[in-house]
Coordinates of C-alpha atoms in Angstrom, one line a residue:
M1 CA -100.6 -62.9 -96.9
T2 CA -99.3 -63.6 -93.4
S3 CA -97.4 -61.1 -91.4
W4 CA -93.9 -61.7 -90.3
A5 CA -95.0 -61.5 -86.6
S6 CA -97.7 -64.2 -86.9
A7 CA -95.4 -66.6 -88.8
R8 CA -92.7 -66.0 -86.1
R9 CA -94.7 -66.4 -82.9
A10 CA -93.3 -68.6 -80.2
P11 CA -94.5 -72.2 -79.9
T12 CA -97.1 -72.9 -77.3
E13 CA -96.2 -74.9 -74.2
E14 CA -98.0 -77.9 -75.5
E15 CA -96.0 -78.1 -78.7
G16 CA -92.2 -78.5 -78.7
F17 CA -89.8 -76.0 -80.1
V18 CA -89.2 -78.1 -83.2
A19 CA -92.9 -78.4 -84.0
G20 CA -93.5 -74.6 -83.5
K21 CA -90.5 -73.7 -85.6
I22 CA -91.5 -76.0 -88.4
R23 CA -95.1 -74.7 -88.4
A24 CA -93.7 -71.2 -88.5
L25 CA -91.5 -72.1 -91.5
I26 CA -94.4 -73.7 -93.3
A27 CA -96.6 -70.6 -92.6
E28 CA -93.8 -68.3 -93.9
H29 CA -93.3 -70.5 -97.0
S30 CA -97.0 -70.8 -97.7
A31 CA -97.9 -67.2 -97.0
T32 CA -100.5 -68.3 -94.5
D33 CA -101.3 -67.8 -90.9
V34 CA -99.3 -70.0 -88.5
D35 CA -102.4 -70.9 -86.5
S36 CA -103.9 -72.5 -89.6
V37 CA -100.9 -74.9 -89.9
T38 CA -101.6 -77.9 -87.7
A39 CA -100.3 -81.4 -87.5
D40 CA -103.4 -82.4 -89.5
T41 CA -102.6 -80.0 -92.4
H42 CA -102.1 -81.9 -95.6
F43 CA -99.4 -80.5 -97.8
A44 CA -101.1 -81.0 -101.2
D45 CA -104.7 -80.8 -100.3
D46 CA -104.6 -78.0 -97.7
L47 CA -101.6 -76.0 -98.7
G48 CA -101.5 -76.7 -102.5
Y49 CA -97.9 -78.0 -102.3
D50 CA -96.3 -79.8 -105.2
Q51 CA -92.9 -81.5 -105.2
I52 CA -91.0 -78.3 -105.8
D53 CA -92.8 -76.6 -102.8
V54 CA -91.8 -79.5 -100.6
L55 CA -88.2 -79.3 -101.8
E56 CA -88.1 -75.6 -101.1
L57 CA -89.5 -76.2 -97.6
I58 CA -86.9 -78.9 -96.9
I59 CA -84.2 -76.4 -97.9
M60 CA -85.6 -73.9 -95.4
I61 CA -85.8 -76.5 -92.7
E62 CA -82.2 -77.6 -93.4
N63 CA -81.1 -74.0 -93.2
Q64 CA -82.7 -73.8 -89.7
F65 CA -81.9 -77.3 -88.3
G66 CA -79.0 -78.6 -90.4
D67 CA -79.1 -81.6 -92.8
V68 CA -82.3 -83.5 -92.2
E69 CA -81.8 -86.3 -94.8
L70 CA -85.5 -87.0 -95.6
S71 CA -86.1 -89.7 -98.1
E72 CA -89.1 -90.4 -100.4
S73 CA -89.9 -93.4 -98.3
D74 CA -90.7 -91.2 -95.3
Q75 CA -94.2 -90.7 -96.6
I76 CA -94.6 -87.1 -95.6
E77 CA -98.1 -86.0 -96.5
F78 CA -99.1 -84.1 -93.4
V79 CA -97.4 -81.4 -91.3
G80 CA -97.4 -83.8 -88.4
D81 CA -95.5 -86.4 -90.5
L82 CA -92.8 -83.9 -91.2
I83 CA -92.5 -82.8 -87.5
R84 CA -92.2 -86.4 -86.3
Q85 CA -89.5 -87.1 -88.9
I86 CA -87.5 -84.0 -88.0
E87 CA -87.8 -84.9 -84.2
I88 CA -86.7 -88.5 -84.9
I89 CA -83.7 -87.3 -86.9
G90 CA -82.8 -84.7 -84.2
A91 CA -83.0 -87.4 -81.5
Q92 CA -80.8 -89.7 -83.5
S93 CA -78.3 -86.9 -84.2
E94 CA -78.2 -86.0 -80.5
K95 CA -77.6 -89.6 -79.5
R96 CA -74.7 -89.8 -82.1
D97 CA -73.2 -86.5 -81.0
G98 CA -73.5 -87.5 -77.3
A99 CA -71.8 -90.8 -78.0
R100 CA -69.0 -89.0 -79.9
L101 CA -68.5 -86.6 -77.0
C102 CA -68.6 -89.4 -74.5
R103 CA -65.8 -91.3 -76.4
A104 CA -63.8 -88.1 -76.7
T105 CA -64.0 -87.1 -73.1
D106 CA -64.1 -90.3 -71.1
P107 CA -63.8 -93.4 -73.3
A108 CA -63.0 -95.8 -70.5
S109 CA -66.1 -95.2 -68.3
A110 CA -68.9 -93.1 -69.7
C111 CA -69.2 -94.8 -73.0
R112 CA -69.9 -98.2 -71.5
R113 CA -73.4 -97.0 -70.8
E114 CA -74.2 -96.4 -74.5

């Protein structure tokens, strides 16, 4: 069983906030030490996850980051796959939100650069 403190440790400088947060959520959900959850950790082979476990994890991630809209075609087998997908979705969301803000605040000039 992992302690709350070890599952909640801050991400290292090398990893981004998203990666660290996802690793912490996986550690919490798996009742394992966050240091044992790496990009190379396989959900089924290393953590014993089945489809229900993955669904529960996605719900935890959505509670933390908002709607992540992962599809079965995303081929998420490793922790690193999930981190990359969440980062891609986050970047796309930021770009959309930035474009909306741009159009709302200065549609004549700033949005031309989109």
